[in-house]
PDB file of C-alpha atoms in Angstrom:
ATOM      1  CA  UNK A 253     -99.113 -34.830-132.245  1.00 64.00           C
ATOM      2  CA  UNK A 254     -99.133 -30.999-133.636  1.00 65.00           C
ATOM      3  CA  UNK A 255    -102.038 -29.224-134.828  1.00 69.00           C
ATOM      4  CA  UNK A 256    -101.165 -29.328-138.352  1.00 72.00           C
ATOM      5  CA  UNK A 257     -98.922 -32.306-139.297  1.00 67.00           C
ATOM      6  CA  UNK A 258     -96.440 -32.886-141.003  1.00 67.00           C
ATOM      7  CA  UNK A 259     -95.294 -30.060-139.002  1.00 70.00           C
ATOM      8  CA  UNK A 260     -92.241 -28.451-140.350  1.00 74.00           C
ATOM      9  CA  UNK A 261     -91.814 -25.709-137.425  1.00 78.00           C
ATOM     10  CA  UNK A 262     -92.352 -25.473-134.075  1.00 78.00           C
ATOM     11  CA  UNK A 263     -90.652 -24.322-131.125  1.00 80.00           C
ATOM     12  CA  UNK A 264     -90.181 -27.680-129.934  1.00 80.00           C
ATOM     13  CA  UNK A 265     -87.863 -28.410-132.995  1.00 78.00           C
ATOM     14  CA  UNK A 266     -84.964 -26.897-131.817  1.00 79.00           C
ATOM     15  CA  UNK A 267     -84.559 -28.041-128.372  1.00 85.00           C
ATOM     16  CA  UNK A 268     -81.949 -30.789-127.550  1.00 86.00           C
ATOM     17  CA  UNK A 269     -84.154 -32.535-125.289  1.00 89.00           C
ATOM     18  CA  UNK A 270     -86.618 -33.388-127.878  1.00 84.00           C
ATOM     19  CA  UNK A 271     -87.117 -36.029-130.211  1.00 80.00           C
ATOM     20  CA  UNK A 272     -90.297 -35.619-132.818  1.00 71.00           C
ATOM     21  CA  UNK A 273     -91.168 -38.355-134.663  1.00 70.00           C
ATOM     22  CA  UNK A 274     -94.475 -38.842-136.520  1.00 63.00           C
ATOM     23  CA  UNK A 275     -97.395 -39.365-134.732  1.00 65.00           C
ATOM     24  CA  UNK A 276     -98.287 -42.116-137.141  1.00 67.00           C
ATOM     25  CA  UNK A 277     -95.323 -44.115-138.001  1.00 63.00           C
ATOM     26  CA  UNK A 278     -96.409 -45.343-141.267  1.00 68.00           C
ATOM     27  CA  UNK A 279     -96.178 -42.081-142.712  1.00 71.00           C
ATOM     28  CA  UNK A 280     -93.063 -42.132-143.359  1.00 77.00           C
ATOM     29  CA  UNK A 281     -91.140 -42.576-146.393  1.00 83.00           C
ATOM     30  CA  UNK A 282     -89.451 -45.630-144.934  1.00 85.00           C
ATOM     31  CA  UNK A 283     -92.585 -47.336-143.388  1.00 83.00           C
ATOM     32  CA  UNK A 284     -94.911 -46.720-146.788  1.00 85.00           C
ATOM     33  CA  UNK A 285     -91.730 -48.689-148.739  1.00 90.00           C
ATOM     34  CA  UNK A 286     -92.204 -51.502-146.238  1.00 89.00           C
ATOM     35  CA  UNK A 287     -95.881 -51.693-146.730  1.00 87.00           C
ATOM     36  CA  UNK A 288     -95.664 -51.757-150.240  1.00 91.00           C
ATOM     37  CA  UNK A 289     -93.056 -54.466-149.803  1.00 93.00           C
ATOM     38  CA  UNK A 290     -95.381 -56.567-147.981  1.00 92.00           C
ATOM     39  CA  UNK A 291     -97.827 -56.029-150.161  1.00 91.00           C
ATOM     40  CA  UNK A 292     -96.365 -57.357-153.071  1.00 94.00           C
ATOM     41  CA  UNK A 293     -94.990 -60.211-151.202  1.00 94.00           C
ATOM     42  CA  UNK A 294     -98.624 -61.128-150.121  1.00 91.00           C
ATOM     43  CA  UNK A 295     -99.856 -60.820-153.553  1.00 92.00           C
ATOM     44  CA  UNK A 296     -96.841 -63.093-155.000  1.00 93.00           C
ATOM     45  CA  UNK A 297     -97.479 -66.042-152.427  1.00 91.00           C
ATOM     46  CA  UNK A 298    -101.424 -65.791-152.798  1.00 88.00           C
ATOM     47  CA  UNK A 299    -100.889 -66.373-157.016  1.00 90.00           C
ATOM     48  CA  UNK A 300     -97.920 -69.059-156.505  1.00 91.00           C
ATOM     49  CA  UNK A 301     -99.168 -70.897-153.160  1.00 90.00           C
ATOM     50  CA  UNK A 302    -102.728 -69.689-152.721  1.00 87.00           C
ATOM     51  CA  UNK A 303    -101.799 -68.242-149.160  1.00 88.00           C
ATOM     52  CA  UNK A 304    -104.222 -65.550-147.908  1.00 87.00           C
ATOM     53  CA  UNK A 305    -102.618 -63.271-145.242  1.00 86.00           C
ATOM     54  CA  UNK A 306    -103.689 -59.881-143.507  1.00 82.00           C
ATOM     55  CA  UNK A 307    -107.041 -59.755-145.743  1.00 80.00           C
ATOM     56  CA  UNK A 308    -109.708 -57.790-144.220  1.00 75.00           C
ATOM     57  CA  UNK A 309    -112.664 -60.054-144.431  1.00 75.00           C
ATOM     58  CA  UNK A 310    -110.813 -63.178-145.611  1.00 79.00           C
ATOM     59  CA  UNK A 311    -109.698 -66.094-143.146  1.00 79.00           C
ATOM     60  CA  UNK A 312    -105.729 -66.149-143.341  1.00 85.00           C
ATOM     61  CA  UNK A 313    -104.693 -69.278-145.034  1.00 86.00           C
ATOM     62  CA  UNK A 314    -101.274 -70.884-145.376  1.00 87.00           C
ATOM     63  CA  UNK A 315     -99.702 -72.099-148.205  1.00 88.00           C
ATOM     64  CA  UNK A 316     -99.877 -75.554-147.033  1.00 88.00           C
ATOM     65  CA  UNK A 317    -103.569 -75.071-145.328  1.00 88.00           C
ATOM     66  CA  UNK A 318    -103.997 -73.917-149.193  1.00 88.00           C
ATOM     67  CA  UNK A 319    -103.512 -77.333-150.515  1.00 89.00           C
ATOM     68  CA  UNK A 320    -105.421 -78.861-148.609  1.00 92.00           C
ATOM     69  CA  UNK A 321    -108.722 -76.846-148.450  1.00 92.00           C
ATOM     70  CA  UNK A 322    -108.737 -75.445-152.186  1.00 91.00           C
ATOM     71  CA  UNK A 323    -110.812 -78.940-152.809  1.00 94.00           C
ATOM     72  CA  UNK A 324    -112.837 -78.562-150.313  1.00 95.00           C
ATOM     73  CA  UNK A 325    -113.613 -75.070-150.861  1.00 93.00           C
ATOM     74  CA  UNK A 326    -114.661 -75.709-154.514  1.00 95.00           C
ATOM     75  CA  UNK A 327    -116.721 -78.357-152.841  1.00 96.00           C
ATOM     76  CA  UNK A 328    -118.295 -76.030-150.097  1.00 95.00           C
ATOM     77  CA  UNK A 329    -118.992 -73.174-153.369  1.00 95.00           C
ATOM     78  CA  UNK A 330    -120.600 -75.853-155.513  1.00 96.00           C
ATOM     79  CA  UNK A 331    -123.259 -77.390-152.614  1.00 95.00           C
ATOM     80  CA  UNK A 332    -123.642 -74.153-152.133  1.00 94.00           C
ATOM     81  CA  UNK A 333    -124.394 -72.891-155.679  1.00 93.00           C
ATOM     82  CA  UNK A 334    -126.728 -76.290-155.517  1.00 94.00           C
ATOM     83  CA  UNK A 335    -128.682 -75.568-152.428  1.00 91.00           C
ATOM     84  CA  UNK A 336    -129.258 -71.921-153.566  1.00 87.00           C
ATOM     85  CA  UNK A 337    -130.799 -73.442-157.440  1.00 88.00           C
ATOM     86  CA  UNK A 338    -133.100 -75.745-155.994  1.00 87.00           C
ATOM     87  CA  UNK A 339    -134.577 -73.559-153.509  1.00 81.00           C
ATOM     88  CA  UNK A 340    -138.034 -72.778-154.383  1.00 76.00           C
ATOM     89  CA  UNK A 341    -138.701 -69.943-151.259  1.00 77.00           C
ATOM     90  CA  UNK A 342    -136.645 -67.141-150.102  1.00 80.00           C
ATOM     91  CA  UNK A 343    -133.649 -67.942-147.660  1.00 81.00           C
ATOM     92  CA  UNK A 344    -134.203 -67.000-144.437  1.00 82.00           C
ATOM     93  CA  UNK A 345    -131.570 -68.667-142.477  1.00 84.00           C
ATOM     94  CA  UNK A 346    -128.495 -70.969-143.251  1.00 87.00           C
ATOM     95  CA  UNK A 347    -126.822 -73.565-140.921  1.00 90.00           C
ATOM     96  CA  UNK A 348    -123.696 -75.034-142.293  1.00 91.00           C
ATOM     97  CA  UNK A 349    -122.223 -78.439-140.869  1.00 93.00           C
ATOM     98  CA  UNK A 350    -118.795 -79.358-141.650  1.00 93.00           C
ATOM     99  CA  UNK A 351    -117.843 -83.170-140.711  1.00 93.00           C
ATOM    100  CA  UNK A 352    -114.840 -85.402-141.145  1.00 93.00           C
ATOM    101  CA  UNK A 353    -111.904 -83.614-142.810  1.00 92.00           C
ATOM    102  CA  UNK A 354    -113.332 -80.231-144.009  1.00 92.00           C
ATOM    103  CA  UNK A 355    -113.771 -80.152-139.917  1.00 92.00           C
ATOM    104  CA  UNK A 356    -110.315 -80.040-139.251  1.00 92.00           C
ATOM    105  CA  UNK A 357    -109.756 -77.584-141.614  1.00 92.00           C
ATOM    106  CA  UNK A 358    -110.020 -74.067-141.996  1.00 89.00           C
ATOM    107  CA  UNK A 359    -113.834 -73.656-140.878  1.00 91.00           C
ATOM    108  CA  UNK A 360    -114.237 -69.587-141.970  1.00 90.00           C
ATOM    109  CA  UNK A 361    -112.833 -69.790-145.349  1.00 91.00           C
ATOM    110  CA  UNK A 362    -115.268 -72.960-146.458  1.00 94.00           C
ATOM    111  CA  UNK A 363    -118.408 -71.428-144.839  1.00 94.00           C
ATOM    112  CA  UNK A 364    -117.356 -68.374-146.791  1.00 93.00           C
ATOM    113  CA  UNK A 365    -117.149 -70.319-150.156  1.00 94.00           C
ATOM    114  CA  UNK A 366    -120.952 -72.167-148.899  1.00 95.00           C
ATOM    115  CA  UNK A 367    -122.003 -69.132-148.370  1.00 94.00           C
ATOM    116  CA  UNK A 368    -121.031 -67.684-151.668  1.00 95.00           C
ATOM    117  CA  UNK A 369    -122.072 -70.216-153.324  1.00 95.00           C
ATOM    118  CA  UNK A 370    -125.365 -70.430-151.894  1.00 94.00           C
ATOM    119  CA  UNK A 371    -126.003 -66.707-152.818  1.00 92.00           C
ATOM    120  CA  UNK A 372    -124.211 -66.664-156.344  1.00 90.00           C
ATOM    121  CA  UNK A 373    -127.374 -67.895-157.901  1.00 85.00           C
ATOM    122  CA  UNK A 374    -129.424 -64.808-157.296  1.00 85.00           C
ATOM    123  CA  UNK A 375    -126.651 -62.198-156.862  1.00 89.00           C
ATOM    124  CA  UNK A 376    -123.626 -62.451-159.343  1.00 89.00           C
ATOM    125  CA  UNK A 377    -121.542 -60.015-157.799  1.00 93.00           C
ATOM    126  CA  UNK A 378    -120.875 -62.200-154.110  1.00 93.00           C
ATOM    127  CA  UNK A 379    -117.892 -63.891-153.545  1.00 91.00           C
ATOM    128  CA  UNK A 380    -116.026 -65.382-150.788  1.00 90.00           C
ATOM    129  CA  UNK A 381    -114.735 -62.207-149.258  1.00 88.00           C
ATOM    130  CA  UNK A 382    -118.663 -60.286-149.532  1.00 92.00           C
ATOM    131  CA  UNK A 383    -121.125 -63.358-148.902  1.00 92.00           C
ATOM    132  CA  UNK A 384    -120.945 -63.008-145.116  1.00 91.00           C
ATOM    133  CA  UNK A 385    -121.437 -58.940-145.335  1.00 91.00           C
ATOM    134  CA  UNK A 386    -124.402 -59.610-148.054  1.00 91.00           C
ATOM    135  CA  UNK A 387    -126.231 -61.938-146.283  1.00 89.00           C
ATOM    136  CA  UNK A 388    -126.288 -60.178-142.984  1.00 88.00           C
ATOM    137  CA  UNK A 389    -127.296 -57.232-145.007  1.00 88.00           C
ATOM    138  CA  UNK A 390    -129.968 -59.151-146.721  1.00 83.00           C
ATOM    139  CA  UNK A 391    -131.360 -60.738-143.203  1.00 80.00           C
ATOM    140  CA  UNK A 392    -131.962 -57.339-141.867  1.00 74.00           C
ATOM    141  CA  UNK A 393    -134.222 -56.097-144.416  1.00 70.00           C
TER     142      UNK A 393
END
């Protein structure tokens, strides 16, 4: 690492013994094409196959793990959506059981869409990637 960076001089830069690379290798040209590559590839198999990878607060999901629980995650949003209408008191806590097949499946991503669903009711903006964040947020106050 240099002081400044990129660094363009230093001593160090001519000596024969030296090799300087980046201190943070996706700063380069190269790496920032790759990551944009992987990007888009992400993107394009989330919109043809429904596969979720390398999200930040999104369970990874396969394309085939994508068929199966897209059901079951429209199911998980709409008892959710239900529970959270015919609530008459505030939420305080939530327990969410999955049995049978939505067991074996992909357990984050359909307490996510409960979750969501639950909340959507009284805050429009949550979704499956914010409803975990939002309710913790909203259990602390």
């Amino acid at each position: 690492m240099f002081p400044k960076e990129p660094a363009k001089e230093d001593i160090l830069f001519g000596n024969e013994k030296v090799i300087a690379t980046p201190h943070l290798g996706a700063s380069t040209a190269e790496a920032q094409e790759n990551v944009a590559l992987q990007v888009a590839e992400q993107i394009a198999d989330y919109l043809l196959t429904g596969a979720i990878t390398n999200a930040l607060n999104m369970p990874s999901i396969n394309a085939q793990e994508a068929a199966q629980v897209k059901p079951w995650i429209e199911l998980a949003s709409k008892l959710g959506a239900f529970a959270g209408q015919v609530t008459e008191t505030s939420i305080e806590s939530v327990d969410i059981v999955l049995e049978g097949v939505p067991a074996a499946l992909n357990r984050r991503a359909l307490t996510q869409a409960a979750l969501a669903g639950l909340l959507k009711p009284h805050l429009p903006t949550v979704n499956m990637v914010n409803a975990p964040i939002v309710a913790k947020e909203r259990a602390s106050k």
